[in-house]
Amino acid sequence: MRGDEGLCEIDKECHLLEKLDLCRCPHVSNKGIIAIAANCPNLTTLSIESCPKIGNEGLQAIEKLYPKLQSISIKDCPLVGNHGVSSLLSSASSILSKVKLQGLSISDFSLAMIGHYGKSVINLMLSGLTNVSKKGFWVMGNAQGLQKCCFVSGDGLVAFAKSVGSLECLHLEECNRVTQSGVIGVLSNQIPCCP
């Protein structure tokens, strides 16, 4: 893709676009995301990975202009922070059911937003979030509709398991930071692990 210019061409011709995958697009910025958001209201699935020029401003446009967005994946975007993630989740009209956040500079605040506003979120994957603590996972556990969750911290796992009530499936894969006490904490709260 040629960057923002390529997205502007897509937004002119593809008004019925439902899925967009922006992977390793170093020339796509907030400007391109805003342009496509304005003319593609049918977008249901958005994946943004390794796009160093996309940040909070772009995510704010997504929240306002994609009323049908059900699934979002954001990975390794250094300009994405708490402000962008919280704007995605705090919308009263949000129907996001699948959220995947990896390698972002977000903190406990974003996890609290998931717990408070993420009523529609049933599938959640978190990894590589070095600025979150056990407290963030505990608050996030208040997400009422959450059915499937994937993340990688033993302490976070225990805190989350103690506070979540609706989890039907917990997927743990290649979790070198999950300790025996984390697994015991999950089992003591009778949360089944996914196959």
mmCIF file of C-alpha atoms in Angstrom:
data_model
loop_
_atom_site.group_PDB
_atom_site.id
_atom_site.type_symbol
_atom_site.label_atom_id
_atom_site.label_comp_id
_atom_site.label_asym_id
_atom_site.label_seq_id
_atom_site.Cartn_x
_atom_site.Cartn_y
_atom_site.Cartn_z
ATOM 1 C CA MET A 1 0.000 0.000 0.000
ATOM 2 C CA ARG A 2 1.249 3.495 -0.801
ATOM 3 C CA GLY A 3 0.344 4.855 2.600
ATOM 4 C CA ASP A 4 -2.386 7.373 3.296
ATOM 5 C CA GLU A 5 -2.911 7.944 -0.441
ATOM 6 C CA GLY A 6 -3.753 4.256 -0.885
ATOM 7 C CA LEU A 7 -6.318 4.387 1.916
ATOM 8 C CA CYS A 8 -7.852 7.511 0.393
ATOM 9 C CA GLU A 9 -8.307 5.612 -2.891
ATOM 10 C CA ILE A 10 -9.952 2.720 -1.024
ATOM 11 C CA ASP A 11 -12.337 5.032 0.793
ATOM 12 C CA LYS A 12 -13.465 6.578 -2.520
ATOM 13 C CA GLU A 13 -14.218 3.265 -4.232
ATOM 14 C CA CYS A 14 -15.049 0.741 -1.491
ATOM 15 C CA HIS A 15 -17.920 2.166 0.549
ATOM 16 C CA LEU A 16 -19.147 -1.344 1.406
ATOM 17 C CA LEU A 17 -15.788 -2.433 2.839
ATOM 18 C CA GLU A 18 -16.279 -4.697 5.869
ATOM 19 C CA LYS A 19 -12.745 -5.887 6.715
ATOM 20 C CA LEU A 20 -9.464 -3.980 6.656
ATOM 21 C CA ASP A 21 -6.047 -5.381 7.538
ATOM 22 C CA LEU A 22 -3.222 -2.860 7.870
ATOM 23 C CA CYS A 23 -0.126 -4.949 8.553
ATOM 24 C CA ARG A 24 3.353 -3.417 8.394
ATOM 25 C CA CYS A 25 2.217 -0.241 6.716
ATOM 26 C CA PRO A 26 4.857 2.284 7.817
ATOM 27 C CA HIS A 27 3.441 5.075 5.646
ATOM 28 C CA VAL A 28 -0.154 4.844 6.868
ATOM 29 C CA SER A 29 -0.913 7.455 9.521
ATOM 30 C CA ASN A 30 -3.853 8.788 11.498
ATOM 31 C CA LYS A 31 -4.773 10.835 8.419
ATOM 32 C CA GLY A 32 -5.372 7.676 6.362
ATOM 33 C CA ILE A 33 -7.380 5.985 9.123
ATOM 34 C CA ILE A 34 -9.530 9.095 9.511
ATOM 35 C CA ALA A 35 -10.133 9.290 5.741
ATOM 36 C CA ILE A 36 -11.245 5.691 5.450
ATOM 37 C CA ALA A 37 -13.331 5.923 8.616
ATOM 38 C CA ALA A 38 -15.329 8.802 7.134
ATOM 39 C CA ASN A 39 -16.444 6.854 4.045
ATOM 40 C CA CYS A 40 -16.566 3.181 5.044
ATOM 41 C CA PRO A 41 -19.236 2.919 7.773
ATOM 42 C CA ASN A 42 -19.790 -0.823 7.184
ATOM 43 C CA LEU A 43 -16.404 -1.852 8.550
ATOM 44 C CA THR A 44 -16.845 -4.694 11.068
ATOM 45 C CA THR A 45 -13.252 -5.956 11.401
ATOM 46 C CA LEU A 46 -10.067 -3.889 11.653
ATOM 47 C CA SER A 47 -6.539 -5.138 12.196
ATOM 48 C CA ILE A 48 -3.635 -2.719 12.693
ATOM 49 C CA GLU A 49 -0.150 -4.179 13.119
ATOM 50 C CA SER A 50 3.269 -2.535 13.083
ATOM 51 C CA CYS A 51 1.978 0.812 11.849
ATOM 52 C CA PRO A 52 4.238 3.311 13.632
ATOM 53 C CA LYS A 53 2.327 6.407 12.484
ATOM 54 C CA ILE A 54 -1.111 5.319 13.731
ATOM 55 C CA GLY A 55 -1.924 6.528 17.232
ATOM 56 C CA ASN A 56 -4.618 7.806 19.551
ATOM 57 C CA GLU A 57 -6.061 10.304 17.060
ATOM 58 C CA GLY A 58 -6.753 7.526 14.556
ATOM 59 C CA LEU A 59 -8.402 5.354 17.202
ATOM 60 C CA GLN A 60 -10.648 8.228 18.232
ATOM 61 C CA ALA A 61 -11.853 8.506 14.624
ATOM 62 C CA ILE A 62 -12.518 4.761 14.558
ATOM 63 C CA GLU A 63 -14.705 5.021 17.654
ATOM 64 C CA LYS A 64 -16.752 7.853 16.173
ATOM 65 C CA LEU A 65 -17.098 6.688 12.574
ATOM 66 C CA TYR A 66 -17.317 2.875 12.627
ATOM 67 C CA PRO A 67 -20.693 2.153 14.239
ATOM 68 C CA LYS A 68 -20.625 -1.494 13.103
ATOM 69 C CA LEU A 69 -17.097 -2.362 14.269
ATOM 70 C CA GLN A 70 -17.196 -5.724 16.067
ATOM 71 C CA SER A 71 -13.556 -6.821 16.058
ATOM 72 C CA ILE A 72 -10.332 -4.876 16.465
ATOM 73 C CA SER A 73 -6.745 -6.053 16.695
ATOM 74 C CA ILE A 74 -3.944 -3.594 17.451
ATOM 75 C CA LYS A 75 -0.361 -4.811 17.679
ATOM 76 C CA ASP A 76 3.010 -3.088 17.962
ATOM 77 C CA CYS A 77 1.846 0.470 17.314
ATOM 78 C CA PRO A 78 4.012 2.693 19.555
ATOM 79 C CA LEU A 79 1.781 5.777 19.304
ATOM 80 C CA VAL A 80 -1.309 3.926 20.589
ATOM 81 C CA GLY A 81 -1.856 4.616 24.281
ATOM 82 C CA ASN A 82 -4.522 4.756 26.957
ATOM 83 C CA HIS A 83 -6.362 7.653 25.350
ATOM 84 C CA GLY A 84 -6.910 5.817 22.065
ATOM 85 C CA VAL A 85 -7.856 2.483 23.600
ATOM 86 C CA SER A 86 -10.239 4.094 26.080
ATOM 87 C CA SER A 87 -11.991 6.068 23.327
ATOM 88 C CA LEU A 88 -12.601 2.818 21.431
ATOM 89 C CA LEU A 89 -14.191 1.168 24.444
ATOM 90 C CA SER A 90 -16.062 4.021 26.105
ATOM 91 C CA SER A 91 -18.512 4.684 23.293
ATOM 92 C CA ALA A 92 -22.090 4.054 24.362
ATOM 93 C CA SER A 93 -22.812 2.565 20.941
ATOM 94 C CA SER A 94 -19.806 0.231 20.988
ATOM 95 C CA ILE A 95 -20.609 -3.278 19.826
ATOM 96 C CA LEU A 96 -17.003 -4.464 19.934
ATOM 97 C CA SER A 97 -17.092 -8.132 20.828
ATOM 98 C CA LYS A 98 -13.500 -9.121 20.004
ATOM 99 C CA VAL A 99 -10.550 -7.038 21.205
ATOM 100 C CA LYS A 100 -6.891 -7.973 20.727
ATOM 101 C CA LEU A 101 -4.217 -5.665 22.192
ATOM 102 C CA GLN A 102 -0.568 -6.635 21.849
ATOM 103 C CA GLY A 103 2.709 -4.807 22.413
ATOM 104 C CA LEU A 104 1.132 -1.437 23.229
ATOM 105 C CA SER A 105 2.084 1.297 25.697
ATOM 106 C CA ILE A 106 -1.103 1.086 27.705
ATOM 107 C CA SER A 107 -1.548 0.839 31.463
ATOM 108 C CA ASP A 108 -4.063 -0.315 34.068
ATOM 109 C CA PHE A 109 -6.322 2.551 32.948
ATOM 110 C CA SER A 110 -7.042 0.805 29.623
ATOM 111 C CA LEU A 111 -7.794 -2.487 31.358
ATOM 112 C CA ALA A 112 -10.172 -0.633 33.695
ATOM 113 C CA MET A 113 -11.935 0.772 30.632
ATOM 114 C CA ILE A 114 -12.394 -2.772 29.320
ATOM 115 C CA GLY A 115 -13.860 -3.795 32.681
ATOM 116 C CA HIS A 116 -16.164 -0.796 32.920
ATOM 117 C CA TYR A 117 -17.265 -0.146 29.339
ATOM 118 C CA GLY A 118 -16.522 -3.422 27.556
ATOM 119 C CA LYS A 119 -20.012 -4.843 28.050
ATOM 120 C CA SER A 120 -20.067 -6.328 24.539
ATOM 121 C CA VAL A 121 -16.535 -7.775 24.699
ATOM 122 C CA ILE A 122 -16.737 -11.558 24.846
ATOM 123 C CA ASN A 123 -13.328 -12.409 23.370
ATOM 124 C CA LEU A 124 -10.214 -10.652 24.672
ATOM 125 C CA MET A 125 -6.520 -11.208 23.985
ATOM 126 C CA LEU A 126 -3.830 -9.241 25.787
ATOM 127 C CA SER A 127 -0.076 -9.742 25.457
ATOM 128 C CA GLY A 128 3.131 -7.771 25.610
ATOM 129 C CA LEU A 129 1.582 -5.054 27.784
ATOM 130 C CA THR A 130 4.515 -4.230 30.032
ATOM 131 C CA ASN A 131 2.886 -1.273 31.788
ATOM 132 C CA VAL A 132 -0.082 -3.139 33.274
ATOM 133 C CA SER A 133 -0.184 -4.562 36.783
ATOM 134 C CA LYS A 134 -2.175 -7.056 38.811
ATOM 135 C CA LYS A 135 -4.556 -4.243 39.781
ATOM 136 C CA GLY A 136 -5.436 -3.614 36.133
ATOM 137 C CA PHE A 137 -6.330 -7.264 35.568
ATOM 138 C CA TRP A 138 -8.452 -7.280 38.713
ATOM 139 C CA VAL A 139 -10.475 -4.259 37.551
ATOM 140 C CA MET A 140 -10.731 -5.672 34.028
ATOM 141 C CA GLY A 141 -12.347 -8.785 35.484
ATOM 142 C CA ASN A 142 -15.535 -6.767 35.941
ATOM 143 C CA ALA A 143 -16.276 -7.114 32.226
ATOM 144 C CA GLN A 144 -19.652 -8.813 32.489
ATOM 145 C CA GLY A 145 -19.912 -10.490 29.112
ATOM 146 C CA LEU A 146 -16.382 -11.834 28.791
ATOM 147 C CA GLN A 147 -16.398 -15.474 27.678
ATOM 148 C CA LYS A 148 -12.885 -16.033 26.301
ATOM 149 C CA CYS A 149 -9.648 -14.418 27.420
ATOM 150 C CA CYS A 150 -5.999 -14.872 26.472
ATOM 151 C CA PHE A 151 -3.124 -13.169 28.310
ATOM 152 C CA VAL A 152 0.271 -13.962 29.762
ATOM 153 C CA SER A 153 0.892 -13.017 33.402
ATOM 154 C CA GLY A 154 0.613 -15.316 36.427
ATOM 155 C CA ASP A 155 -0.247 -12.524 38.877
ATOM 156 C CA GLY A 156 -2.650 -10.975 36.409
ATOM 157 C CA LEU A 157 -4.234 -14.345 35.828
ATOM 158 C CA VAL A 158 -4.900 -14.874 39.545
ATOM 159 C CA ALA A 159 -6.279 -11.344 40.000
ATOM 160 C CA PHE A 160 -8.454 -11.703 36.933
ATOM 161 C CA ALA A 161 -9.792 -15.128 37.942
ATOM 162 C CA LYS A 162 -10.872 -13.786 41.330
ATOM 163 C CA SER A 163 -12.983 -11.015 39.872
ATOM 164 C CA VAL A 164 -14.444 -12.403 36.656
ATOM 165 C CA GLY A 165 -17.829 -14.046 36.760
ATOM 166 C CA SER A 166 -18.815 -14.842 33.182
ATOM 167 C CA LEU A 167 -15.663 -16.389 31.709
ATOM 168 C CA GLU A 168 -16.449 -19.620 29.903
ATOM 169 C CA CYS A 169 -13.059 -20.283 28.351
ATOM 170 C CA LEU A 170 -9.488 -19.317 29.173
ATOM 171 C CA HIS A 171 -6.807 -19.972 26.563
ATOM 172 C CA LEU A 172 -3.214 -20.214 27.768
ATOM 173 C CA GLU A 173 -0.580 -20.807 25.123
ATOM 174 C CA GLU A 174 3.165 -20.228 25.300
ATOM 175 C CA CYS A 175 2.714 -18.351 28.569
ATOM 176 C CA ASN A 176 6.204 -18.423 30.024
ATOM 177 C CA ARG A 177 5.236 -15.806 32.614
ATOM 178 C CA VAL A 178 2.297 -17.795 33.991
ATOM 179 C CA THR A 179 3.391 -19.536 37.180
ATOM 180 C CA GLN A 180 2.069 -22.576 38.979
ATOM 181 C CA SER A 181 0.322 -20.284 41.449
ATOM 182 C CA GLY A 182 -1.421 -18.586 38.529
ATOM 183 C CA VAL A 183 -2.795 -21.887 37.247
ATOM 184 C CA ILE A 184 -3.842 -22.912 40.772
ATOM 185 C CA GLY A 185 -5.589 -19.551 41.172
ATOM 186 C CA VAL A 186 -7.609 -20.185 38.014
ATOM 187 C CA LEU A 187 -8.485 -23.733 39.016
ATOM 188 C CA SER A 188 -9.577 -22.638 42.487
ATOM 189 C CA ASN A 189 -12.077 -20.307 40.822
ATOM 190 C CA GLN A 190 -13.384 -23.168 38.647
ATOM 191 C CA ILE A 191 -12.672 -21.554 35.285
ATOM 192 C CA PRO A 192 -12.294 -24.209 32.576
ATOM 193 C CA CYS A 193 -9.350 -23.978 30.205
ATOM 194 C CA CYS A 194 -10.058 -24.075 26.470
ATOM 195 C CA PRO A 195 -8.874 -27.076 24.453
#
